[in-house]
PDB file of C-alpha atoms in Angstrom:
ATOM      1  CA  SER A  12      37.588  27.621 -68.808  1.00 45.00           C
ATOM      2  CA  VAL A  13      35.396  24.579 -68.240  1.00 44.00           C
ATOM      3  CA  GLY A  14      32.304  26.533 -69.222  1.00 47.00           C
ATOM      4  CA  PHE A  15      34.015  27.876 -72.346  1.00 45.00           C
ATOM      5  CA  HIS A  16      35.190  24.395 -73.302  1.00 48.00           C
ATOM      6  CA  GLY A  17      31.662  23.074 -72.834  1.00 49.00           C
ATOM      7  CA  GLN A  18      30.321  25.844 -75.039  1.00 49.00           C
ATOM      8  CA  ILE A  19      32.745  24.811 -77.802  1.00 47.00           C
ATOM      9  CA  ILE A  20      31.555  21.197 -77.566  1.00 47.00           C
ATOM     10  CA  ASP A  21      27.888  22.286 -77.711  1.00 53.00           C
ATOM     11  CA  THR A  22      28.598  24.455 -80.750  1.00 53.00           C
ATOM     12  CA  ARG A  23      30.366  21.636 -82.567  1.00 55.00           C
ATOM     13  CA  LEU A  24      27.558  19.209 -81.742  1.00 62.00           C
ATOM     14  CA  PHE A  25      24.956  21.685 -82.989  1.00 60.00           C
ATOM     15  CA  THR A  26      26.968  22.207 -86.185  1.00 54.00           C
ATOM     16  CA  LYS A  27      27.222  18.476 -86.851  1.00 55.00           C
ATOM     17  CA  LEU A  28      23.505  17.969 -86.250  1.00 67.00           C
ATOM     18  CA  THR A  29      22.556  20.798 -88.596  1.00 67.00           C
ATOM     19  CA  VAL A  30      24.896  19.452 -91.276  1.00 60.00           C
ATOM     20  CA  ILE A  31      23.335  15.990 -90.973  1.00 66.00           C
ATOM     21  CA  VAL A  32      19.811  17.418 -91.201  1.00 75.00           C
ATOM     22  CA  GLY A  33      20.815  19.509 -94.216  1.00 71.00           C
ATOM     23  CA  GLU A  34      22.311  16.536 -96.039  1.00 69.00           C
ATOM     24  CA  ILE A  35      19.190  14.455 -95.379  1.00 76.00           C
ATOM     25  CA  ALA A  36      17.026  17.244 -96.795  1.00 79.00           C
ATOM     26  CA  ASN A  37      19.355  17.506 -99.787  1.00 77.00           C
ATOM     27  CA  PHE A  38      19.052  13.746-100.332  1.00 77.00           C
ATOM     28  CA  VAL A  39      15.252  13.957-100.273  1.00 79.00           C
ATOM     29  CA  ALA A  40      15.339  16.866-102.724  1.00 82.00           C
ATOM     30  CA  TYR A  41      17.191  14.744-105.282  1.00 82.00           C
ATOM     31  CA  ILE A  42      14.368  12.202-105.112  1.00 79.00           C
ATOM     32  CA  TYR A  43      11.599  14.630-106.074  1.00 81.00           C
ATOM     33  CA  ALA A  44      13.431  17.151-108.278  1.00 80.00           C
ATOM     34  CA  PRO A  45      15.953  16.981-111.129  1.00 82.00           C
ATOM     35  CA  ALA A  46      19.619  17.452-110.299  1.00 80.00           C
ATOM     36  CA  VAL A  47      19.819  20.442-112.642  1.00 79.00           C
ATOM     37  CA  LEU A  48      17.456  22.219-110.229  1.00 81.00           C
ATOM     38  CA  VAL A  49      18.655  20.970-106.835  1.00 84.00           C
ATOM     39  CA  THR A  50      22.408  21.400-107.344  1.00 79.00           C
ATOM     40  CA  PRO A  51      22.434  25.102-108.385  1.00 78.00           C
ATOM     41  CA  LEU A  52      20.103  25.926-105.492  1.00 79.00           C
ATOM     42  CA  GLY A  53      22.897  24.882-103.154  1.00 75.00           C
ATOM     43  CA  ALA A  54      24.005  28.520-103.373  1.00 69.00           C
ATOM     44  CA  LEU A  55      21.143  29.380-101.016  1.00 74.00           C
ATOM     45  CA  SER A  56      23.086  27.689 -98.217  1.00 73.00           C
ATOM     46  CA  ILE A  57      25.838  30.263 -98.733  1.00 71.00           C
ATOM     47  CA  ILE A  58      23.316  33.053 -98.202  1.00 73.00           C
ATOM     48  CA  VAL A  59      21.956  31.443 -95.032  1.00 73.00           C
ATOM     49  CA  SER A  60      25.496  30.980 -93.705  1.00 71.00           C
ATOM     50  CA  ALA A  61      26.371  34.605 -94.385  1.00 70.00           C
ATOM     51  CA  VAL A  62      23.201  35.925 -92.714  1.00 73.00           C
ATOM     52  CA  LEU A  63      23.594  33.682 -89.659  1.00 71.00           C
ATOM     53  CA  ALA A  64      27.260  34.649 -89.323  1.00 68.00           C
ATOM     54  CA  HIS A  65      26.223  38.310 -89.422  1.00 69.00           C
ATOM     55  CA  PHE A  66      23.677  38.003 -86.600  1.00 74.00           C
ATOM     56  CA  LEU A  67      25.101  35.175 -84.480  1.00 70.00           C
ATOM     57  CA  LEU A  68      28.863  35.483 -84.935  1.00 66.00           C
ATOM     58  CA  LYS A  69      28.864  39.276 -85.401  1.00 69.00           C
ATOM     59  CA  GLU A  70      30.693  38.982 -88.725  1.00 67.00           C
ATOM     60  CA  LYS A  71      30.099  42.151 -90.694  1.00 73.00           C
ATOM     61  CA  LEU A  72      28.199  41.640 -93.934  1.00 72.00           C
ATOM     62  CA  GLN A  73      29.514  44.285 -96.312  1.00 78.00           C
ATOM     63  CA  LYS A  74      27.547  46.011 -99.055  1.00 80.00           C
ATOM     64  CA  MET A  75      29.181  43.866-101.747  1.00 83.00           C
ATOM     65  CA  GLY A  76      28.252  40.802 -99.686  1.00 79.00           C
ATOM     66  CA  ILE A  77      24.614  41.923 -99.679  1.00 82.00           C
ATOM     67  CA  LEU A  78      24.843  42.375-103.445  1.00 87.00           C
ATOM     68  CA  GLY A  79      26.197  38.830-103.741  1.00 83.00           C
ATOM     69  CA  CYS A  80      23.256  37.498-101.736  1.00 83.00           C
ATOM     70  CA  LEU A  81      20.791  39.343-103.967  1.00 87.00           C
ATOM     71  CA  LEU A  82      22.450  37.955-107.095  1.00 87.00           C
ATOM     72  CA  CYS A  83      22.188  34.417-105.695  1.00 85.00           C
ATOM     73  CA  ILE A  84      18.495  34.923-104.906  1.00 85.00           C
ATOM     74  CA  VAL A  85      17.716  36.355-108.355  1.00 89.00           C
ATOM     75  CA  GLY A  86      19.643  33.608-110.131  1.00 86.00           C
ATOM     76  CA  SER A  87      18.015  30.869-108.048  1.00 85.00           C
ATOM     77  CA  THR A  88      14.556  32.301-108.803  1.00 86.00           C
ATOM     78  CA  VAL A  89      15.256  32.236-112.537  1.00 88.00           C
ATOM     79  CA  ILE A  90      16.475  28.627-112.313  1.00 86.00           C
ATOM     80  CA  VAL A  91      13.343  27.532-110.440  1.00 83.00           C
ATOM     81  CA  LEU A  92      11.013  29.242-112.915  1.00 86.00           C
ATOM     82  CA  HIS A  93      12.626  27.583-115.938  1.00 85.00           C
ATOM     83  CA  ALA A  94      13.704  24.217-114.486  1.00 80.00           C
ATOM     84  CA  PRO A  95      12.648  21.048-116.338  1.00 81.00           C
ATOM     85  CA  GLU A  96      10.108  18.659-114.864  1.00 77.00           C
ATOM     86  CA  GLU A  97      11.185  15.506-113.065  1.00 73.00           C
ATOM     87  CA  GLN A  98      10.780  12.242-114.974  1.00 73.00           C
ATOM     88  CA  SER A  99       8.457   9.604-113.568  1.00 77.00           C
ATOM     89  CA  LEU A 100      10.508   6.441-112.948  1.00 81.00           C
ATOM     90  CA  THR A 101       8.872   3.238-111.719  1.00 82.00           C
ATOM     91  CA  SER A 102      11.855   0.973-111.007  1.00 88.00           C
ATOM     92  CA  VAL A 103      15.606   0.875-110.559  1.00 91.00           C
ATOM     93  CA  GLU A 104      15.824  -1.096-113.769  1.00 91.00           C
ATOM     94  CA  GLU A 105      14.674   1.991-115.672  1.00 91.00           C
ATOM     95  CA  ILE A 106      17.398   4.062-113.998  1.00 92.00           C
ATOM     96  CA  TRP A 107      19.917   1.346-114.876  1.00 94.00           C
ATOM     97  CA  GLU A 108      18.905   1.586-118.538  1.00 93.00           C
ATOM     98  CA  LEU A 109      19.531   5.342-118.399  1.00 92.00           C
ATOM     99  CA  ALA A 110      22.899   4.775-116.710  1.00 93.00           C
ATOM    100  CA  THR A 111      24.017   2.206-119.293  1.00 94.00           C
ATOM    101  CA  GLN A 112      23.132   4.201-122.392  1.00 94.00           C
ATOM    102  CA  PRO A 113      26.189   4.831-124.604  1.00 95.00           C
ATOM    103  CA  ALA A 114      26.313   8.590-124.019  1.00 94.00           C
ATOM    104  CA  PHE A 115      26.399   8.303-120.219  1.00 95.00           C
ATOM    105  CA  LEU A 116      28.814   5.358-120.311  1.00 96.00           C
ATOM    106  CA  LEU A 117      31.145   7.538-122.370  1.00 97.00           C
ATOM    107  CA  TYR A 118      30.813  10.340-119.831  1.00 96.00           C
ATOM    108  CA  THR A 119      31.426   7.954-116.918  1.00 96.00           C
ATOM    109  CA  ALA A 120      34.501   6.436-118.560  1.00 96.00           C
ATOM    110  CA  SER A 121      35.882   9.894-119.351  1.00 96.00           C
ATOM    111  CA  ALA A 122      35.209  11.152-115.814  1.00 96.00           C
ATOM    112  CA  VAL A 123      36.890   8.135-114.203  1.00 96.00           C
ATOM    113  CA  ALA A 124      39.878   8.354-116.552  1.00 97.00           C
ATOM    114  CA  VAL A 125      40.422  12.080-115.907  1.00 96.00           C
ATOM    115  CA  ALA A 126      39.995  11.572-112.150  1.00 96.00           C
ATOM    116  CA  LEU A 127      42.562   8.746-112.114  1.00 96.00           C
ATOM    117  CA  VAL A 128      45.068  10.863-114.035  1.00 96.00           C
ATOM    118  CA  LEU A 129      44.574  13.722-111.581  1.00 96.00           C
ATOM    119  CA  ILE A 130      44.861  11.401-108.570  1.00 95.00           C
ATOM    120  CA  LEU A 131      47.845   9.326-109.708  1.00 95.00           C
ATOM    121  CA  TYR A 132      49.924  11.878-111.619  1.00 96.00           C
ATOM    122  CA  PHE A 133      48.958  15.495-110.921  1.00 95.00           C
ATOM    123  CA  ALA A 134      47.954  15.308-107.243  1.00 94.00           C
ATOM    124  CA  PRO A 135      51.360  14.109-105.912  1.00 94.00           C
ATOM    125  CA  ARG A 136      53.233  16.661-108.045  1.00 93.00           C
ATOM    126  CA  TYR A 137      51.030  19.741-108.226  1.00 94.00           C
ATOM    127  CA  GLY A 138      48.285  19.238-105.615  1.00 92.00           C
ATOM    128  CA  GLN A 139      49.948  21.489-103.041  1.00 92.00           C
ATOM    129  CA  THR A 140      50.456  24.366-105.484  1.00 92.00           C
ATOM    130  CA  ASN A 141      47.593  24.191-108.007  1.00 93.00           C
ATOM    131  CA  ILE A 142      44.110  24.584-106.554  1.00 89.00           C
ATOM    132  CA  MET A 143      42.423  23.077-109.612  1.00 93.00           C
ATOM    133  CA  VAL A 144      43.852  19.585-109.023  1.00 94.00           C
ATOM    134  CA  TYR A 145      42.012  18.705-105.802  1.00 95.00           C
ATOM    135  CA  ILE A 146      38.882  20.642-106.769  1.00 92.00           C
ATOM    136  CA  GLY A 147      38.850  18.983-110.187  1.00 94.00           C
ATOM    137  CA  ILE A 148      38.854  15.542-108.572  1.00 95.00           C
ATOM    138  CA  CYS A 149      36.042  16.515-106.180  1.00 92.00           C
ATOM    139  CA  SER A 150      33.905  18.027-108.919  1.00 92.00           C
ATOM    140  CA  ILE A 151      34.237  15.199-111.437  1.00 94.00           C
ATOM    141  CA  ILE A 152      33.675  12.446-108.886  1.00 94.00           C
ATOM    142  CA  GLY A 153      30.915  14.538-107.287  1.00 91.00           C
ATOM    143  CA  SER A 154      28.853  14.448-110.475  1.00 93.00           C
ATOM    144  CA  LEU A 155      28.862  10.636-110.361  1.00 94.00           C
ATOM    145  CA  THR A 156      28.006  10.813-106.651  1.00 92.00           C
ATOM    146  CA  VAL A 157      24.858  12.805-107.348  1.00 91.00           C
ATOM    147  CA  MET A 158      23.703  10.419-110.084  1.00 92.00           C
ATOM    148  CA  SER A 159      24.154   7.340-107.885  1.00 93.00           C
ATOM    149  CA  VAL A 160      22.613   9.035-104.830  1.00 91.00           C
ATOM    150  CA  LYS A 161      19.605  10.048-106.898  1.00 90.00           C
ATOM    151  CA  ALA A 162      19.185   6.444-108.052  1.00 91.00           C
ATOM    152  CA  ILE A 163      19.354   5.192-104.444  1.00 92.00           C
ATOM    153  CA  GLY A 164      16.851   7.814-103.334  1.00 90.00           C
ATOM    154  CA  ILE A 165      14.353   6.788-105.995  1.00 90.00           C
ATOM    155  CA  ALA A 166      14.834   3.138-105.041  1.00 91.00           C
ATOM    156  CA  ILE A 167      14.116   3.928-101.377  1.00 90.00           C
ATOM    157  CA  LYS A 168      11.026   5.950-102.314  1.00 89.00           C
ATOM    158  CA  LEU A 169       9.647   3.143-104.479  1.00 90.00           C
ATOM    159  CA  THR A 170      10.377   0.598-101.755  1.00 91.00           C
ATOM    160  CA  LEU A 171       8.512   2.659 -99.162  1.00 89.00           C
ATOM    161  CA  GLU A 172       5.584   2.929-101.565  1.00 87.00           C
ATOM    162  CA  GLY A 173       5.338  -0.863-101.700  1.00 87.00           C
ATOM    163  CA  THR A 174       7.509  -1.808-104.669  1.00 87.00           C
ATOM    164  CA  ASN A 175      10.601  -3.506-103.242  1.00 90.00           C
ATOM    165  CA  GLN A 176      13.724  -2.395-105.102  1.00 91.00           C
ATOM    166  CA  LEU A 177      16.259  -4.033-102.779  1.00 89.00           C
ATOM    167  CA  LYS A 178      15.880  -7.328-104.610  1.00 90.00           C
ATOM    168  CA  TYR A 179      17.542  -5.870-107.710  1.00 92.00           C
ATOM    169  CA  LEU A 180      21.301  -6.107-108.094  1.00 93.00           C
ATOM    170  CA  GLN A 181      21.341  -2.654-109.691  1.00 93.00           C
ATOM    171  CA  THR A 182      20.299  -1.061-106.377  1.00 93.00           C
ATOM    172  CA  TRP A 183      23.370  -2.455-104.614  1.00 94.00           C
ATOM    173  CA  ILE A 184      25.631  -1.465-107.495  1.00 95.00           C
ATOM    174  CA  PHE A 185      24.384   2.125-107.236  1.00 95.00           C
ATOM    175  CA  GLY A 186      24.966   1.972-103.464  1.00 94.00           C
ATOM    176  CA  THR A 187      28.556   0.750-103.892  1.00 95.00           C
ATOM    177  CA  VAL A 188      29.297   3.451-106.448  1.00 95.00           C
ATOM    178  CA  ALA A 189      27.798   6.121-104.181  1.00 93.00           C
ATOM    179  CA  ILE A 190      29.867   5.092-101.144  1.00 94.00           C
ATOM    180  CA  THR A 191      33.087   4.948-103.171  1.00 95.00           C
ATOM    181  CA  CYS A 192      32.494   8.325-104.790  1.00 93.00           C
ATOM    182  CA  ILE A 193      31.484   9.999-101.508  1.00 91.00           C
ATOM    183  CA  ILE A 194      34.640   8.820 -99.721  1.00 93.00           C
ATOM    184  CA  THR A 195      36.859   9.969-102.594  1.00 93.00           C
ATOM    185  CA  GLN A 196      35.083  13.295-102.942  1.00 91.00           C
ATOM    186  CA  LEU A 197      35.227  14.143 -99.234  1.00 89.00           C
ATOM    187  CA  ASN A 198      38.877  13.099 -98.979  1.00 92.00           C
ATOM    188  CA  TYR A 199      40.092  15.434-101.699  1.00 93.00           C
ATOM    189  CA  LEU A 200      37.727  18.222-100.668  1.00 88.00           C
ATOM    190  CA  ASN A 201      39.265  18.156 -97.185  1.00 89.00           C
ATOM    191  CA  MET A 202      42.734  18.209 -98.741  1.00 92.00           C
ATOM    192  CA  ALA A 203      41.772  21.274-100.782  1.00 90.00           C
ATOM    193  CA  LEU A 204      40.383  23.056 -97.716  1.00 85.00           C
ATOM    194  CA  ASP A 205      43.482  22.201 -95.681  1.00 88.00           C
ATOM    195  CA  THR A 206      45.829  23.448 -98.402  1.00 90.00           C
ATOM    196  CA  PHE A 207      44.114  26.559 -99.750  1.00 87.00           C
ATOM    197  CA  ASN A 208      41.972  29.391 -98.400  1.00 81.00           C
ATOM    198  CA  THR A 209      38.297  28.568 -97.932  1.00 75.00           C
ATOM    199  CA  THR A 210      37.199  31.820 -99.591  1.00 72.00           C
ATOM    200  CA  VAL A 211      38.938  30.656-102.767  1.00 79.00           C
ATOM    201  CA  VAL A 212      38.040  26.962-102.619  1.00 82.00           C
ATOM    202  CA  SER A 213      34.290  27.389-102.022  1.00 79.00           C
ATOM    203  CA  PRO A 214      33.276  29.402-105.126  1.00 80.00           C
ATOM    204  CA  ILE A 215      35.553  27.430-107.475  1.00 84.00           C
ATOM    205  CA  TYR A 216      34.311  24.117-106.114  1.00 86.00           C
ATOM    206  CA  TYR A 217      30.678  25.240-106.318  1.00 84.00           C
ATOM    207  CA  ALA A 218      31.076  26.342-109.929  1.00 84.00           C
ATOM    208  CA  MET A 219      32.869  23.193-111.118  1.00 89.00           C
ATOM    209  CA  PHE A 220      30.779  20.730-109.105  1.00 89.00           C
ATOM    210  CA  THR A 221      27.507  22.273-110.269  1.00 87.00           C
ATOM    211  CA  SER A 222      28.648  22.413-113.898  1.00 88.00           C
ATOM    212  CA  PHE A 223      29.712  18.748-114.009  1.00 92.00           C
ATOM    213  CA  THR A 224      26.557  17.663-112.180  1.00 89.00           C
ATOM    214  CA  ILE A 225      24.299  19.512-114.620  1.00 87.00           C
ATOM    215  CA  LEU A 226      26.199  17.966-117.539  1.00 90.00           C
ATOM    216  CA  ALA A 227      25.953  14.450-116.099  1.00 92.00           C
ATOM    217  CA  SER A 228      22.250  14.832-115.308  1.00 89.00           C
ATOM    218  CA  ALA A 229      21.503  16.244-118.760  1.00 88.00           C
ATOM    219  CA  ILE A 230      23.219  13.241-120.373  1.00 91.00           C
ATOM    220  CA  MET A 231      21.751  10.545-118.134  1.00 91.00           C
ATOM    221  CA  PHE A 232      18.210  11.794-117.503  1.00 87.00           C
ATOM    222  CA  LYS A 233      17.900  14.001-120.594  1.00 85.00           C
ATOM    223  CA  ASP A 234      16.548  16.822-118.449  1.00 78.00           C
ATOM    224  CA  TYR A 235      16.481  19.358-121.253  1.00 79.00           C
ATOM    225  CA  SER A 236      14.678  17.227-123.819  1.00 76.00           C
ATOM    226  CA  GLY A 237      11.447  18.928-124.831  1.00 74.00           C
ATOM    227  CA  GLN A 238      12.444  22.306-123.406  1.00 80.00           C
ATOM    228  CA  SER A 239      12.527  25.400-125.576  1.00 84.00           C
ATOM    229  CA  VAL A 240      15.728  27.230-126.377  1.00 87.00           C
ATOM    230  CA  SER A 241      14.545  30.263-124.408  1.00 89.00           C
ATOM    231  CA  SER A 242      13.993  28.169-121.257  1.00 86.00           C
ATOM    232  CA  ILE A 243      17.441  26.620-121.520  1.00 86.00           C
ATOM    233  CA  ALA A 244      19.014  30.035-122.108  1.00 90.00           C
ATOM    234  CA  SER A 245      17.136  31.524-119.148  1.00 90.00           C
ATOM    235  CA  GLU A 246      18.296  28.742-116.850  1.00 87.00           C
ATOM    236  CA  LEU A 247      21.852  29.204-118.072  1.00 89.00           C
ATOM    237  CA  CYS A 248      21.656  32.929-117.329  1.00 91.00           C
ATOM    238  CA  GLY A 249      20.284  32.158-113.872  1.00 88.00           C
ATOM    239  CA  PHE A 250      23.170  29.782-113.217  1.00 88.00           C
ATOM    240  CA  ILE A 251      25.722  32.388-114.314  1.00 90.00           C
ATOM    241  CA  THR A 252      24.028  34.931-112.032  1.00 90.00           C
ATOM    242  CA  VAL A 253      24.294  32.533-109.100  1.00 87.00           C
ATOM    243  CA  LEU A 254      27.975  31.945-109.866  1.00 85.00           C
ATOM    244  CA  SER A 255      28.590  35.687-109.937  1.00 87.00           C
ATOM    245  CA  GLY A 256      26.786  36.193-106.634  1.00 85.00           C
ATOM    246  CA  THR A 257      28.756  33.359-105.044  1.00 83.00           C
ATOM    247  CA  ALA A 258      32.070  34.823-106.196  1.00 83.00           C
ATOM    248  CA  VAL A 259      31.145  38.317-104.974  1.00 84.00           C
ATOM    249  CA  LEU A 260      29.939  37.009-101.602  1.00 78.00           C
ATOM    250  CA  HIS A 261      33.088  34.998-100.967  1.00 76.00           C
ATOM    251  CA  SER A 262      35.359  37.825-102.103  1.00 75.00           C
ATOM    252  CA  THR A 263      34.022  40.006 -99.282  1.00 71.00           C
ATOM    253  CA  ARG A 264      34.678  37.458 -96.556  1.00 64.00           C
ATOM    254  CA  GLU A 265      37.518  38.086 -94.176  1.00 61.00           C
ATOM    255  CA  PRO A 266      40.323  35.510 -94.321  1.00 56.00           C
ATOM    256  CA  ASP A 267      40.307  32.824 -91.683  1.00 52.00           C
ATOM    257  CA  PRO A 268      42.542  33.587 -88.684  1.00 54.00           C
ATOM    258  CA  PRO A 269      45.626  31.409 -88.305  1.00 50.00           C
ATOM    259  CA  THR A 270      45.048  28.379 -86.168  1.00 45.00           C
ATOM    260  CA  THR A 271      47.257  27.336 -83.282  1.00 44.00           C
ATOM    261  CA  SER A 272      48.069  23.828 -82.167  1.00 42.00           C
ATOM    262  CA  ASP A 273      46.846  24.441 -78.619  1.00 43.00           C
ATOM    263  CA  MET A 274      44.463  27.268 -77.845  1.00 42.00           C
ATOM    264  CA  TYR A 275      45.141  26.947 -74.128  1.00 44.00           C
ATOM    265  CA  ALA A 276      48.957  27.028 -74.401  1.00 43.00           C
ATOM    266  CA  PRO A 277      50.476  30.033 -72.630  1.00 46.00           C
ATOM    267  CA  ILE A 278      52.463  32.542 -74.602  1.00 44.00           C
ATOM    268  CA  SER A 279      56.179  31.874 -74.399  1.00 45.00           C
ATOM    269  CA  PRO A 280      58.056  34.413 -72.285  1.00 47.00           C
ATOM    270  CA  LYS A 281      60.402  36.887 -73.861  1.00 47.00           C
ATOM    271  CA  VAL A 282      64.059  36.205 -73.145  1.00 48.00           C
ATOM    272  CA  SER A 283      66.800  38.811 -73.234  1.00 47.00           C
ATOM    273  CA  TRP A 284      70.529  38.176 -73.314  1.00 49.00           C
ATOM    274  CA  PHE A 285      72.875  40.663 -71.700  1.00 47.00           C
ATOM    275  CA  ILE A 286      76.685  40.733 -71.837  1.00 47.00           C
ATOM    276  CA  GLN A 287      78.304  42.047 -68.701  1.00 49.00           C
ATOM    277  CA  GLY A 288      81.437  44.082 -68.628  1.00 49.00           C
ATOM    278  CA  ASN A 289      83.575  41.027 -67.843  1.00 50.00           C
ATOM    279  CA  GLY A 290      82.260  39.201 -70.921  1.00 49.00           C
ATOM    280  CA  GLU A 291      79.956  36.794 -69.036  1.00 50.00           C
ATOM    281  CA  LEU A 292      76.460  36.155 -70.364  1.00 47.00           C
ATOM    282  CA  TRP A 293      73.412  36.750 -68.189  1.00 50.00           C
ATOM    283  CA  LYS A 294      69.913  35.608 -69.309  1.00 47.00           C
ATOM    284  CA  GLN A 295      66.778  37.396 -68.124  1.00 48.00           C
ATOM    285  CA  LYS A 296      63.201  36.153 -68.646  1.00 46.00           C
ATOM    286  CA  GLU A 297      60.256  38.517 -68.911  1.00 46.00           C
ATOM    287  CA  GLU A 298      58.900  37.560 -65.490  1.00 45.00           C
ATOM    288  CA  ASP A 299      62.234  38.318 -63.795  1.00 49.00           C
ATOM    289  CA  GLY A 300      62.905  41.661 -62.269  1.00 52.00           C
ATOM    290  CA  SER A 301      64.637  44.578 -63.929  1.00 50.00           C
ATOM    291  CA  PRO A 302      68.078  43.848 -65.427  1.00 51.00           C
ATOM    292  CA  PRO A 303      71.168  44.675 -63.424  1.00 51.00           C
ATOM    293  CA  SER A 304      72.764  48.028 -63.775  1.00 48.00           C
ATOM    294  CA  PHE A 305      75.306  47.232 -66.414  1.00 44.00           C
ATOM    295  CA  ILE A 306      75.597  48.353 -70.018  1.00 43.00           C
ATOM    296  CA  THR A 307      73.634  46.196 -72.465  1.00 44.00           C
ATOM    297  CA  ILE A 308      75.782  45.267 -75.423  1.00 43.00           C
ATOM    298  CA  LEU A 309      73.570  42.648 -77.048  1.00 44.00           C
ATOM    299  CA  ARG A 310      69.822  42.001 -76.782  1.00 45.00           C
ATOM    300  CA  GLN A 311      67.968  39.313 -78.682  1.00 45.00           C
ATOM    301  CA  ASP A 312      64.269  38.541 -78.355  1.00 45.00           C
ATOM    302  CA  TYR A 313      62.924  35.247 -79.482  1.00 41.00           C
ATOM    303  CA  PHE A 314      60.173  32.763 -78.808  1.00 45.00           C
ATOM    304  CA  LYS A 315      60.933  29.202 -77.963  1.00 44.00           C
TER     305      LYS A 315
END
C-alpha cells in the first residue's frame, strides 16, 4: 500500500508540473500571437489528453472519438491558415489606449454587470441546477482575464528587451485585474466541475470561453481589421469545426466513476437479523459462522 500511495503522489506531482508548464507556454503564446488564434487552438490539448489517456491509462478511444480528434485538427489548421497577424505594440501605454477606447469600455462594463448579476442573483438560486450559470461567469470573466494577461505578457517582453514597463501605473492595473479575474474564474470553474459532469462542462465551457475571448480581442485589438470577408468566414468555419470535434470527443468519454471519501476504508460487513422461535432477536455479521438452525422469519441487509 505504501508503494501504491507513493505512486499516487508521484502522479499528482507530475500532473501539477505539466499543468504549470502548459500554462507558462500558453502565457508566452499570448505574447506573440493574437488571442483569436491562441484561444481556439486550446482544443489541441483535448486531443493530446485523449491520446495519452488511450496509451497510458488504457482508456479506449472509440471511433467517434477519433473522428472528434480529426475534426479538431482540421478546424485548428483552418484557423491557423486564416488567422490575423499580431499587432506590433511598443509600450503598455498603447495597450492602455486600446483598453480605454469606448467600444471596449462598453464591453467591459457589460461583462462586469452580467457577471455580477449571475454571481449575486442567479448563482445562489440556480447555480446547483443550471449549468450555464457557473460556466457563464467563468467564460465572461475569462475573456477579461485573457486581455489583461496578454497586456502583462507584452509588458514583460518589452521590459526584457530593455524598455522598462514596470514604471507605468497601467502595468500594475493590468496585473491587479488579471489576478482578480483569475481567482474568480477558477473559483466558479471548480464549482461547475464539482456540481456537474466533466464531459458536459468541458465542451460548453470551451465554446463559451473561446467565443467571448474572440469577441473581446476583436473589439480591443481590432484583430479582423483589414482582413477579407473570405478569411473571416474561413476562420469562423474552422472554429465551428473545432467546436463540433470537441463536442463529439467529449460525448464518447465514459462518465467519471463515483468517488469515495476514503479509498482505503474497508467495506462494511453485511448484517442479518434473525427472529428465533421464542421471539428474541439474534444479529449475525458476515464474518460470523453459519446461522443457528432455526427458521428465519425476517432478514434485512444494510450497510452502516
